[in-house]
mmCIF file of C-alpha atoms in Angstrom:
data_model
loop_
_atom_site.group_PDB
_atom_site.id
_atom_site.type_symbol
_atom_site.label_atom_id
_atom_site.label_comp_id
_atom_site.label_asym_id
_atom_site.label_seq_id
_atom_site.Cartn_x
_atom_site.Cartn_y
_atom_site.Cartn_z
ATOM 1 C CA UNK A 1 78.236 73.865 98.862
ATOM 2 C CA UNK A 2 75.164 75.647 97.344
ATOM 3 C CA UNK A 3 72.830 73.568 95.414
ATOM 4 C CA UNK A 4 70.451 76.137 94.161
ATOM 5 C CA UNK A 5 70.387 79.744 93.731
ATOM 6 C CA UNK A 6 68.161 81.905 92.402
ATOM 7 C CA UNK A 7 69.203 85.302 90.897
ATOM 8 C CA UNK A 8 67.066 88.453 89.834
ATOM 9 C CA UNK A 9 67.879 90.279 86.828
ATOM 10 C CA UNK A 10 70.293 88.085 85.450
ATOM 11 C CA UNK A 11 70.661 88.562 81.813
ATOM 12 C CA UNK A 12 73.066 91.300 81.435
ATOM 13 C CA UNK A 13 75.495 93.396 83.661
ATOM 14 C CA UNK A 14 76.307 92.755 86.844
ATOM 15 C CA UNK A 15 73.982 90.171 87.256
ATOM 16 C CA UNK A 16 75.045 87.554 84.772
ATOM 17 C CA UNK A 17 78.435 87.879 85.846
ATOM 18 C CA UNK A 18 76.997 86.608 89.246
ATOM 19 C CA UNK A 19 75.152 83.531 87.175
ATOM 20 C CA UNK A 20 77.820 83.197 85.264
ATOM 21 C CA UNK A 21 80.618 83.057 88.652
ATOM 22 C CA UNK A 22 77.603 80.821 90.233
ATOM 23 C CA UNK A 23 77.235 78.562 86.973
ATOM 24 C CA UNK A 24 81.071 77.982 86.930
ATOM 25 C CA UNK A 25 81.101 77.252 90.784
ATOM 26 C CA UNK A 26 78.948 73.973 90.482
ATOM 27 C CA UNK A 27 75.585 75.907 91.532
ATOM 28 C CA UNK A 28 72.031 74.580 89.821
ATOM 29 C CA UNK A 29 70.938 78.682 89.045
ATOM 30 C CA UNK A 30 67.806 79.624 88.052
ATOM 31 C CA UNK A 31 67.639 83.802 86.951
ATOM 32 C CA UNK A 32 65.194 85.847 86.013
ATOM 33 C CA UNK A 33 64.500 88.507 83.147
ATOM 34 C CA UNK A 34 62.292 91.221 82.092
ATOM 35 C CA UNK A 35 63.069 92.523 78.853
ATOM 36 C CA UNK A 36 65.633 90.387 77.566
ATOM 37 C CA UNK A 37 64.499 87.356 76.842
ATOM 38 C CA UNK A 38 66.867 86.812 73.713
ATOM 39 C CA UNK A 39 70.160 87.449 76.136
ATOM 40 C CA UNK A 40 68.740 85.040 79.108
ATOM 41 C CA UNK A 41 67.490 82.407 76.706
ATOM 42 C CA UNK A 42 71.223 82.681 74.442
ATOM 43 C CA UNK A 43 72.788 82.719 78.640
ATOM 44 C CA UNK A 44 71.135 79.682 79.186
ATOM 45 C CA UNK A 45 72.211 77.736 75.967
ATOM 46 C CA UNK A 46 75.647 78.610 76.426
ATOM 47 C CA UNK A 47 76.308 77.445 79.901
ATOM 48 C CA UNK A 48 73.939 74.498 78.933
ATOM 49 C CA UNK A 49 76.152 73.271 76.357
ATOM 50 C CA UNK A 50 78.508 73.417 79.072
ATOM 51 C CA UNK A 51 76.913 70.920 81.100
ATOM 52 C CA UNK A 52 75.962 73.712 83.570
ATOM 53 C CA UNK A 53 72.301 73.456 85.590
ATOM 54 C CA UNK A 54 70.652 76.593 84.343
ATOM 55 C CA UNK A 55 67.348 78.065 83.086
ATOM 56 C CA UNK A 56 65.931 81.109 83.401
ATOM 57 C CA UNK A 57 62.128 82.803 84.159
ATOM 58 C CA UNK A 58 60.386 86.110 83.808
ATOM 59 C CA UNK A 59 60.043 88.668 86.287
ATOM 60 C CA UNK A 60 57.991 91.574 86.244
ATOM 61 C CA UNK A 61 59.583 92.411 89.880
ATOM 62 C CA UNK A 62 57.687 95.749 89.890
ATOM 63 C CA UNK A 63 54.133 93.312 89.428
ATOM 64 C CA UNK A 64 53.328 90.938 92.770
ATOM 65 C CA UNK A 65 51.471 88.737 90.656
ATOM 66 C CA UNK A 66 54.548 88.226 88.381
ATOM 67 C CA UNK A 67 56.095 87.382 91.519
ATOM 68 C CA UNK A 68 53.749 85.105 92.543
ATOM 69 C CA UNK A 69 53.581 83.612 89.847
ATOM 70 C CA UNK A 70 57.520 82.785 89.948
ATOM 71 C CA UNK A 71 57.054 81.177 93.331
ATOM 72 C CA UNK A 72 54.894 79.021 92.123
ATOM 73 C CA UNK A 73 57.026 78.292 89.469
ATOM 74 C CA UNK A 74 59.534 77.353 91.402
ATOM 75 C CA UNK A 75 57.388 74.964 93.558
ATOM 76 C CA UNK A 76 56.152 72.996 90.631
ATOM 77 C CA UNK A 77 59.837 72.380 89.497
ATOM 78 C CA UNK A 78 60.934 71.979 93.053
ATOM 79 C CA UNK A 79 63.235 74.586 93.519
ATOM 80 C CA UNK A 80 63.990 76.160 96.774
ATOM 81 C CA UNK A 81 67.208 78.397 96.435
ATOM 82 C CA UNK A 82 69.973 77.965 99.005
ATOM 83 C CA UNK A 83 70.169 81.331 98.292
ATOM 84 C CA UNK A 84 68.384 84.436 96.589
ATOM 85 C CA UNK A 85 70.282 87.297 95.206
ATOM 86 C CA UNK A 86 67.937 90.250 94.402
ATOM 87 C CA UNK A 87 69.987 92.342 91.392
ATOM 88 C CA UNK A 88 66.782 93.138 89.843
ATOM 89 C CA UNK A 89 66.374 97.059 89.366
ATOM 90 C CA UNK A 90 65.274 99.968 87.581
ATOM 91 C CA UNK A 91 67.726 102.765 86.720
ATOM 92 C CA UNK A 92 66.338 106.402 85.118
ATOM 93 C CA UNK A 93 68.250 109.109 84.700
ATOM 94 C CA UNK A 94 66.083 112.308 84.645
ATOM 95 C CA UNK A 95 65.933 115.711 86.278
ATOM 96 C CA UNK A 96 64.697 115.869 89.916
ATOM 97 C CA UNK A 97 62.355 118.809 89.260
ATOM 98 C CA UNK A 98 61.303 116.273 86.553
ATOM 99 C CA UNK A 99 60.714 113.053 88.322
ATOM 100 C CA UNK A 100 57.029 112.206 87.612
ATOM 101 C CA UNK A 101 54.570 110.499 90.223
ATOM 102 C CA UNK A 102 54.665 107.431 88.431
ATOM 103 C CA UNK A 103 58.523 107.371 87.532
ATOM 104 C CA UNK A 104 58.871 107.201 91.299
ATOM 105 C CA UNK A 105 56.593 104.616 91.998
ATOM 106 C CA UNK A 106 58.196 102.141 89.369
ATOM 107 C CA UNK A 107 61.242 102.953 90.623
ATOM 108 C CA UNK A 108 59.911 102.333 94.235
ATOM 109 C CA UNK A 109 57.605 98.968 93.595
ATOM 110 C CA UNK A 110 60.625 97.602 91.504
ATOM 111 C CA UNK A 111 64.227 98.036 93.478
ATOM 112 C CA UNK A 112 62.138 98.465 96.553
ATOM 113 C CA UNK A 113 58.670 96.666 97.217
ATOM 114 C CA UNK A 114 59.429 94.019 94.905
ATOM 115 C CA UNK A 115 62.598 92.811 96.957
ATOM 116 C CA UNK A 116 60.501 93.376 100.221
ATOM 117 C CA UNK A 117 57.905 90.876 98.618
ATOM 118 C CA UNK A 118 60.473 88.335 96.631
ATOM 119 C CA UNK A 119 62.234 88.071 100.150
ATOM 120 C CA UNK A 120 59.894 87.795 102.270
ATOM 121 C CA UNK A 121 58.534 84.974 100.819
ATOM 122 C CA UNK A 122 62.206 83.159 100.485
ATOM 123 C CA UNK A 123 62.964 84.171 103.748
ATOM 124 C CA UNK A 124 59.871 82.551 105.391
ATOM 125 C CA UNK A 125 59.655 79.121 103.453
ATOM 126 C CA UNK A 126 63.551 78.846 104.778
ATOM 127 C CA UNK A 127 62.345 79.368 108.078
ATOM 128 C CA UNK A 128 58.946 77.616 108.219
ATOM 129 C CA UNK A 129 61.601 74.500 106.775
ATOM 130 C CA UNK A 130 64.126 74.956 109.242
ATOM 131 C CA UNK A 131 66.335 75.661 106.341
ATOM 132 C CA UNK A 132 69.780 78.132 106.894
ATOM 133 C CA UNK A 133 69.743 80.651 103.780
ATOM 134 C CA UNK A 134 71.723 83.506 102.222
ATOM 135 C CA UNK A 135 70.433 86.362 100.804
ATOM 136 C CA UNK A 136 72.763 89.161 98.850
ATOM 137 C CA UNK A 137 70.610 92.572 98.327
ATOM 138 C CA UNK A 138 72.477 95.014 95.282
ATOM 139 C CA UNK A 139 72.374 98.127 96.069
ATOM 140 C CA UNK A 140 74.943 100.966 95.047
ATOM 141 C CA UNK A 141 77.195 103.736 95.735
ATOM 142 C CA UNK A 142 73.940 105.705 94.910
ATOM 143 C CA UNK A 143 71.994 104.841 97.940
ATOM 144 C CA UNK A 144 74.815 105.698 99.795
ATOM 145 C CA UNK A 145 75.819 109.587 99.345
ATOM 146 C CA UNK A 146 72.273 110.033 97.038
ATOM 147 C CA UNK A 147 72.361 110.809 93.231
ATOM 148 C CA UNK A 148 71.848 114.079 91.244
ATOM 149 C CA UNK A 149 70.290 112.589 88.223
ATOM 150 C CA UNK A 150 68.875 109.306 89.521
ATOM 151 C CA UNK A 151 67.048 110.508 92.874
ATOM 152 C CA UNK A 152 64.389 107.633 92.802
ATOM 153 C CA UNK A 153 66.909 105.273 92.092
ATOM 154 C CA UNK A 154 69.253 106.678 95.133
ATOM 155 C CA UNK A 155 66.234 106.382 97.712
ATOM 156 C CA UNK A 156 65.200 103.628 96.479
ATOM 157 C CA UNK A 157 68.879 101.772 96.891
ATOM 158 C CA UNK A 158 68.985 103.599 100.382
ATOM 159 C CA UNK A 159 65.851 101.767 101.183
ATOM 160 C CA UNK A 160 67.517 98.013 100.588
ATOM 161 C CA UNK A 161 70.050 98.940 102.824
ATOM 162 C CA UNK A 162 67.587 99.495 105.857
ATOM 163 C CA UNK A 163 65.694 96.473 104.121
ATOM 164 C CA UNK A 164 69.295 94.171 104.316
ATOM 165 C CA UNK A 165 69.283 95.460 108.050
ATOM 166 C CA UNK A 166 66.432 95.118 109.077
ATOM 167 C CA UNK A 167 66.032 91.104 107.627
ATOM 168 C CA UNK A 168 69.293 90.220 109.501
ATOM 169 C CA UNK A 169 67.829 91.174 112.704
ATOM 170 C CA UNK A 170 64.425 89.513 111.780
ATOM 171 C CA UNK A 171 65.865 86.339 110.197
ATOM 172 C CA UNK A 172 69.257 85.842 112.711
ATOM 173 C CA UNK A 173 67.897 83.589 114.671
ATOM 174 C CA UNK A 174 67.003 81.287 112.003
ATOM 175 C CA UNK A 175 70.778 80.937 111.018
ATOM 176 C CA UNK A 176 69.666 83.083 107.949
ATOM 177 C CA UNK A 177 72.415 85.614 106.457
ATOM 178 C CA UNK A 178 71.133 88.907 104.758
ATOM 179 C CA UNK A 179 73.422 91.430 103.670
ATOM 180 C CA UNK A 180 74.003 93.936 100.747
ATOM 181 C CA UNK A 181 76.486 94.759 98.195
ATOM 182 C CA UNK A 182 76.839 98.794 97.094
ATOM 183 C CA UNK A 183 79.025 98.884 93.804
ATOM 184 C CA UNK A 184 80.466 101.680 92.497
ATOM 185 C CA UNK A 185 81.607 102.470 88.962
ATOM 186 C CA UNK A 186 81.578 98.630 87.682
ATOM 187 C CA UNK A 187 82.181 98.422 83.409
ATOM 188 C CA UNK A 188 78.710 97.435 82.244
ATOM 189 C CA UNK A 189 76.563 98.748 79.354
ATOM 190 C CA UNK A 190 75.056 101.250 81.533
ATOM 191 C CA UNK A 191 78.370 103.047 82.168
ATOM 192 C CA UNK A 192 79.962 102.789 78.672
ATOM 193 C CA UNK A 193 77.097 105.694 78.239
ATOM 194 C CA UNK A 194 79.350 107.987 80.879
ATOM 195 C CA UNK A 195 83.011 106.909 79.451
ATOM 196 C CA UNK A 196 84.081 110.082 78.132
ATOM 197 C CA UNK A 197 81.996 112.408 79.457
ATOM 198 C CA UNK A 198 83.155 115.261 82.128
ATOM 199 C CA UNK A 199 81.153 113.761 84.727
ATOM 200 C CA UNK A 200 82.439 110.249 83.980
ATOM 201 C CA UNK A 201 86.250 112.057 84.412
ATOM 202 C CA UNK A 202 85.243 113.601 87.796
ATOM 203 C CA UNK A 203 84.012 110.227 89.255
ATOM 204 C CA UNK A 204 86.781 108.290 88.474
ATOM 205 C CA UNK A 205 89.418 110.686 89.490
ATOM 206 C CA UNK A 206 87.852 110.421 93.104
ATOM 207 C CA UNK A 207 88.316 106.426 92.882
ATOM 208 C CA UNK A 208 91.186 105.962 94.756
ATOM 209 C CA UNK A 209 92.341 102.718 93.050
ATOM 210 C CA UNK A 210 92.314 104.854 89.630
ATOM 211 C CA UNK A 211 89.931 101.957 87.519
ATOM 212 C CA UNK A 212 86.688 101.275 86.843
ATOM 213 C CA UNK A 213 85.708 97.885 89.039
ATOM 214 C CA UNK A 214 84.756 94.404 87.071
ATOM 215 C CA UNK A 215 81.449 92.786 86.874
ATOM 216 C CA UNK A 216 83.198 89.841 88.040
ATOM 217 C CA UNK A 217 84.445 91.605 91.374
ATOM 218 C CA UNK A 218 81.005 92.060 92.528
ATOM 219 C CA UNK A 219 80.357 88.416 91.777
ATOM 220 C CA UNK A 220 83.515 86.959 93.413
ATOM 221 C CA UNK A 221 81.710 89.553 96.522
ATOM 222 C CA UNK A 222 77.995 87.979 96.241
ATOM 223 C CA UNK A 223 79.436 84.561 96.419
ATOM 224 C CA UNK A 224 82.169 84.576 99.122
ATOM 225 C CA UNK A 225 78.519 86.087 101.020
ATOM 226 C CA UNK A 226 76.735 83.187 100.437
ATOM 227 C CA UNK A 227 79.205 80.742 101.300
ATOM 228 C CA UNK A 228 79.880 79.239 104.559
ATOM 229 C CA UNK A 229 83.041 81.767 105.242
ATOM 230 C CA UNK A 230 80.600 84.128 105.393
ATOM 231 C CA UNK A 231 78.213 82.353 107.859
ATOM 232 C CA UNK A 232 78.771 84.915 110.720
ATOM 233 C CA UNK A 233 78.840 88.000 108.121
ATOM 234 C CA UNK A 234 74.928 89.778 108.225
ATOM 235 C CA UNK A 235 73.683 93.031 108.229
ATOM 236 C CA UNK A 236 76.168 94.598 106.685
ATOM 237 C CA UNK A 237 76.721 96.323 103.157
ATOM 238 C CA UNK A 238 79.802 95.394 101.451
ATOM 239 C CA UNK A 239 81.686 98.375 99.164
ATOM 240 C CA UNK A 240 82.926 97.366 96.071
ATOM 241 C CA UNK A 241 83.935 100.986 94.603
ATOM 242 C CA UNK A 242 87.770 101.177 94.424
ATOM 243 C CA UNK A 243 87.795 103.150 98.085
ATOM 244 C CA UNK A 244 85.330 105.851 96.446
ATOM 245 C CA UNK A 245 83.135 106.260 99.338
ATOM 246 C CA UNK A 246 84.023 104.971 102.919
ATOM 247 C CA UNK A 247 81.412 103.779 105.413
#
């Protein structure tokens, strides 16, 4: 049974369905934000009303000091997660031949170095402890067969899957799990921008399924990962795209 989890980017999307499925699961959750502090603070009351064990804490993921100073956060409340998911990321749409120095290095130090960092500290208090952990990386279809309007975002995803591989090796023998989860089209606020459009059409013609996937899919995904059926799963990078691309 997990006790605590902490989740990245969890106010909206994809990742509060995975606090929410966590919440409703019995899990004590702490997530964090960035911008929306209105939507993770309203999350929290809800589920709190509920009787759930939540709260929530900012994260400027593309910053190491914010994420230094979330670690120590979590050490003065005494929170060590049984498991981190990292759904933290920035997502820009622009032009490659307009891709600016320093859109690619936000896009980098956020989906990218800020993981690396977040995890690596995790990943060595569970070991220094003795302690078994889970960790569940998001990355996407993206990183996968690249992106036309999103490069930095596509080699930036592509990255967290050598990053998921890499860990597992690093952290197996510790009993720790690291793996990866590459959605596809998933119905959040950042796609209802595409329904409609040609492009939108195109993509989910080649879905074999014939639907856009649920929020709640890829949650159901990240926590069947971090649960013990999943204790001899690492390494690997789950698709959750309706057979769109095959690995």
């Amino acid at each position: 049974m997990l006790k605590q989890v902490l989740i990245t980017g969890g106010s909206r999307g994809i990742g509060k369905s995975i606090v929410e499925h966590f919440v409703t699961q019995g899990a004590q959750v702490l997530f964090t934000y960035h911008c929306q502090r209105e939507l993770a603070e309203q999350l929290v009351a809800y589920h709190s009303q509920k009787g759930a064990n939540i709260s929530c804490a900012l994260l400027d993921q593309a910053e190491p000091s914010s994420i230094d100073a979330l670690q120590a956060h979590l050490a003065a409340i005494d929170f060590l997660p049984d498991a981190l998911i990292n759904n933290a990321a920035y997502l820009q749409q622009k032009p490659f031949a307009e891709i600016s120095l320093d859109d690619w290095d936000l896009a980098m130090n956020t989906n990218i170095r800020g993981v690396f960092y977040l995890s690596q500290q995790i990943a060595e208090r569970w070991r220094v402890l003795g302690r078994r952990g889970s960790m569940v990386n998001l990355s996407s279809i993206g990183g996968q067969w690249g992106g036309n309007l999103a490069v930095h975002y596509a080699v930036s995803k592509a990255a967290l899957i050598g990053l998921t591989r890499s860990m597992a090796k690093v952290y197996g023998f510790a009993g720790i799990t690291v793996n990866a989860i590459a959605p596809g089209l998933i119905a959040t606020d950042m796609l209802q921008q595409e329904i409609g459009t040609l492009d939108f059409i195109k993509k989910l013609q080649a879905v074999p399924l014939g639907r856009i996937g649920l929020p709640e899919e890829v949650a159901a995904a990240a926590w069947f990962l971090c649960s013990p059926a999943a204790a001899y799963i690492t390494g690997q990078t789950i698709n959750i795209n309706g057979g769109q691309y095959f690995t």
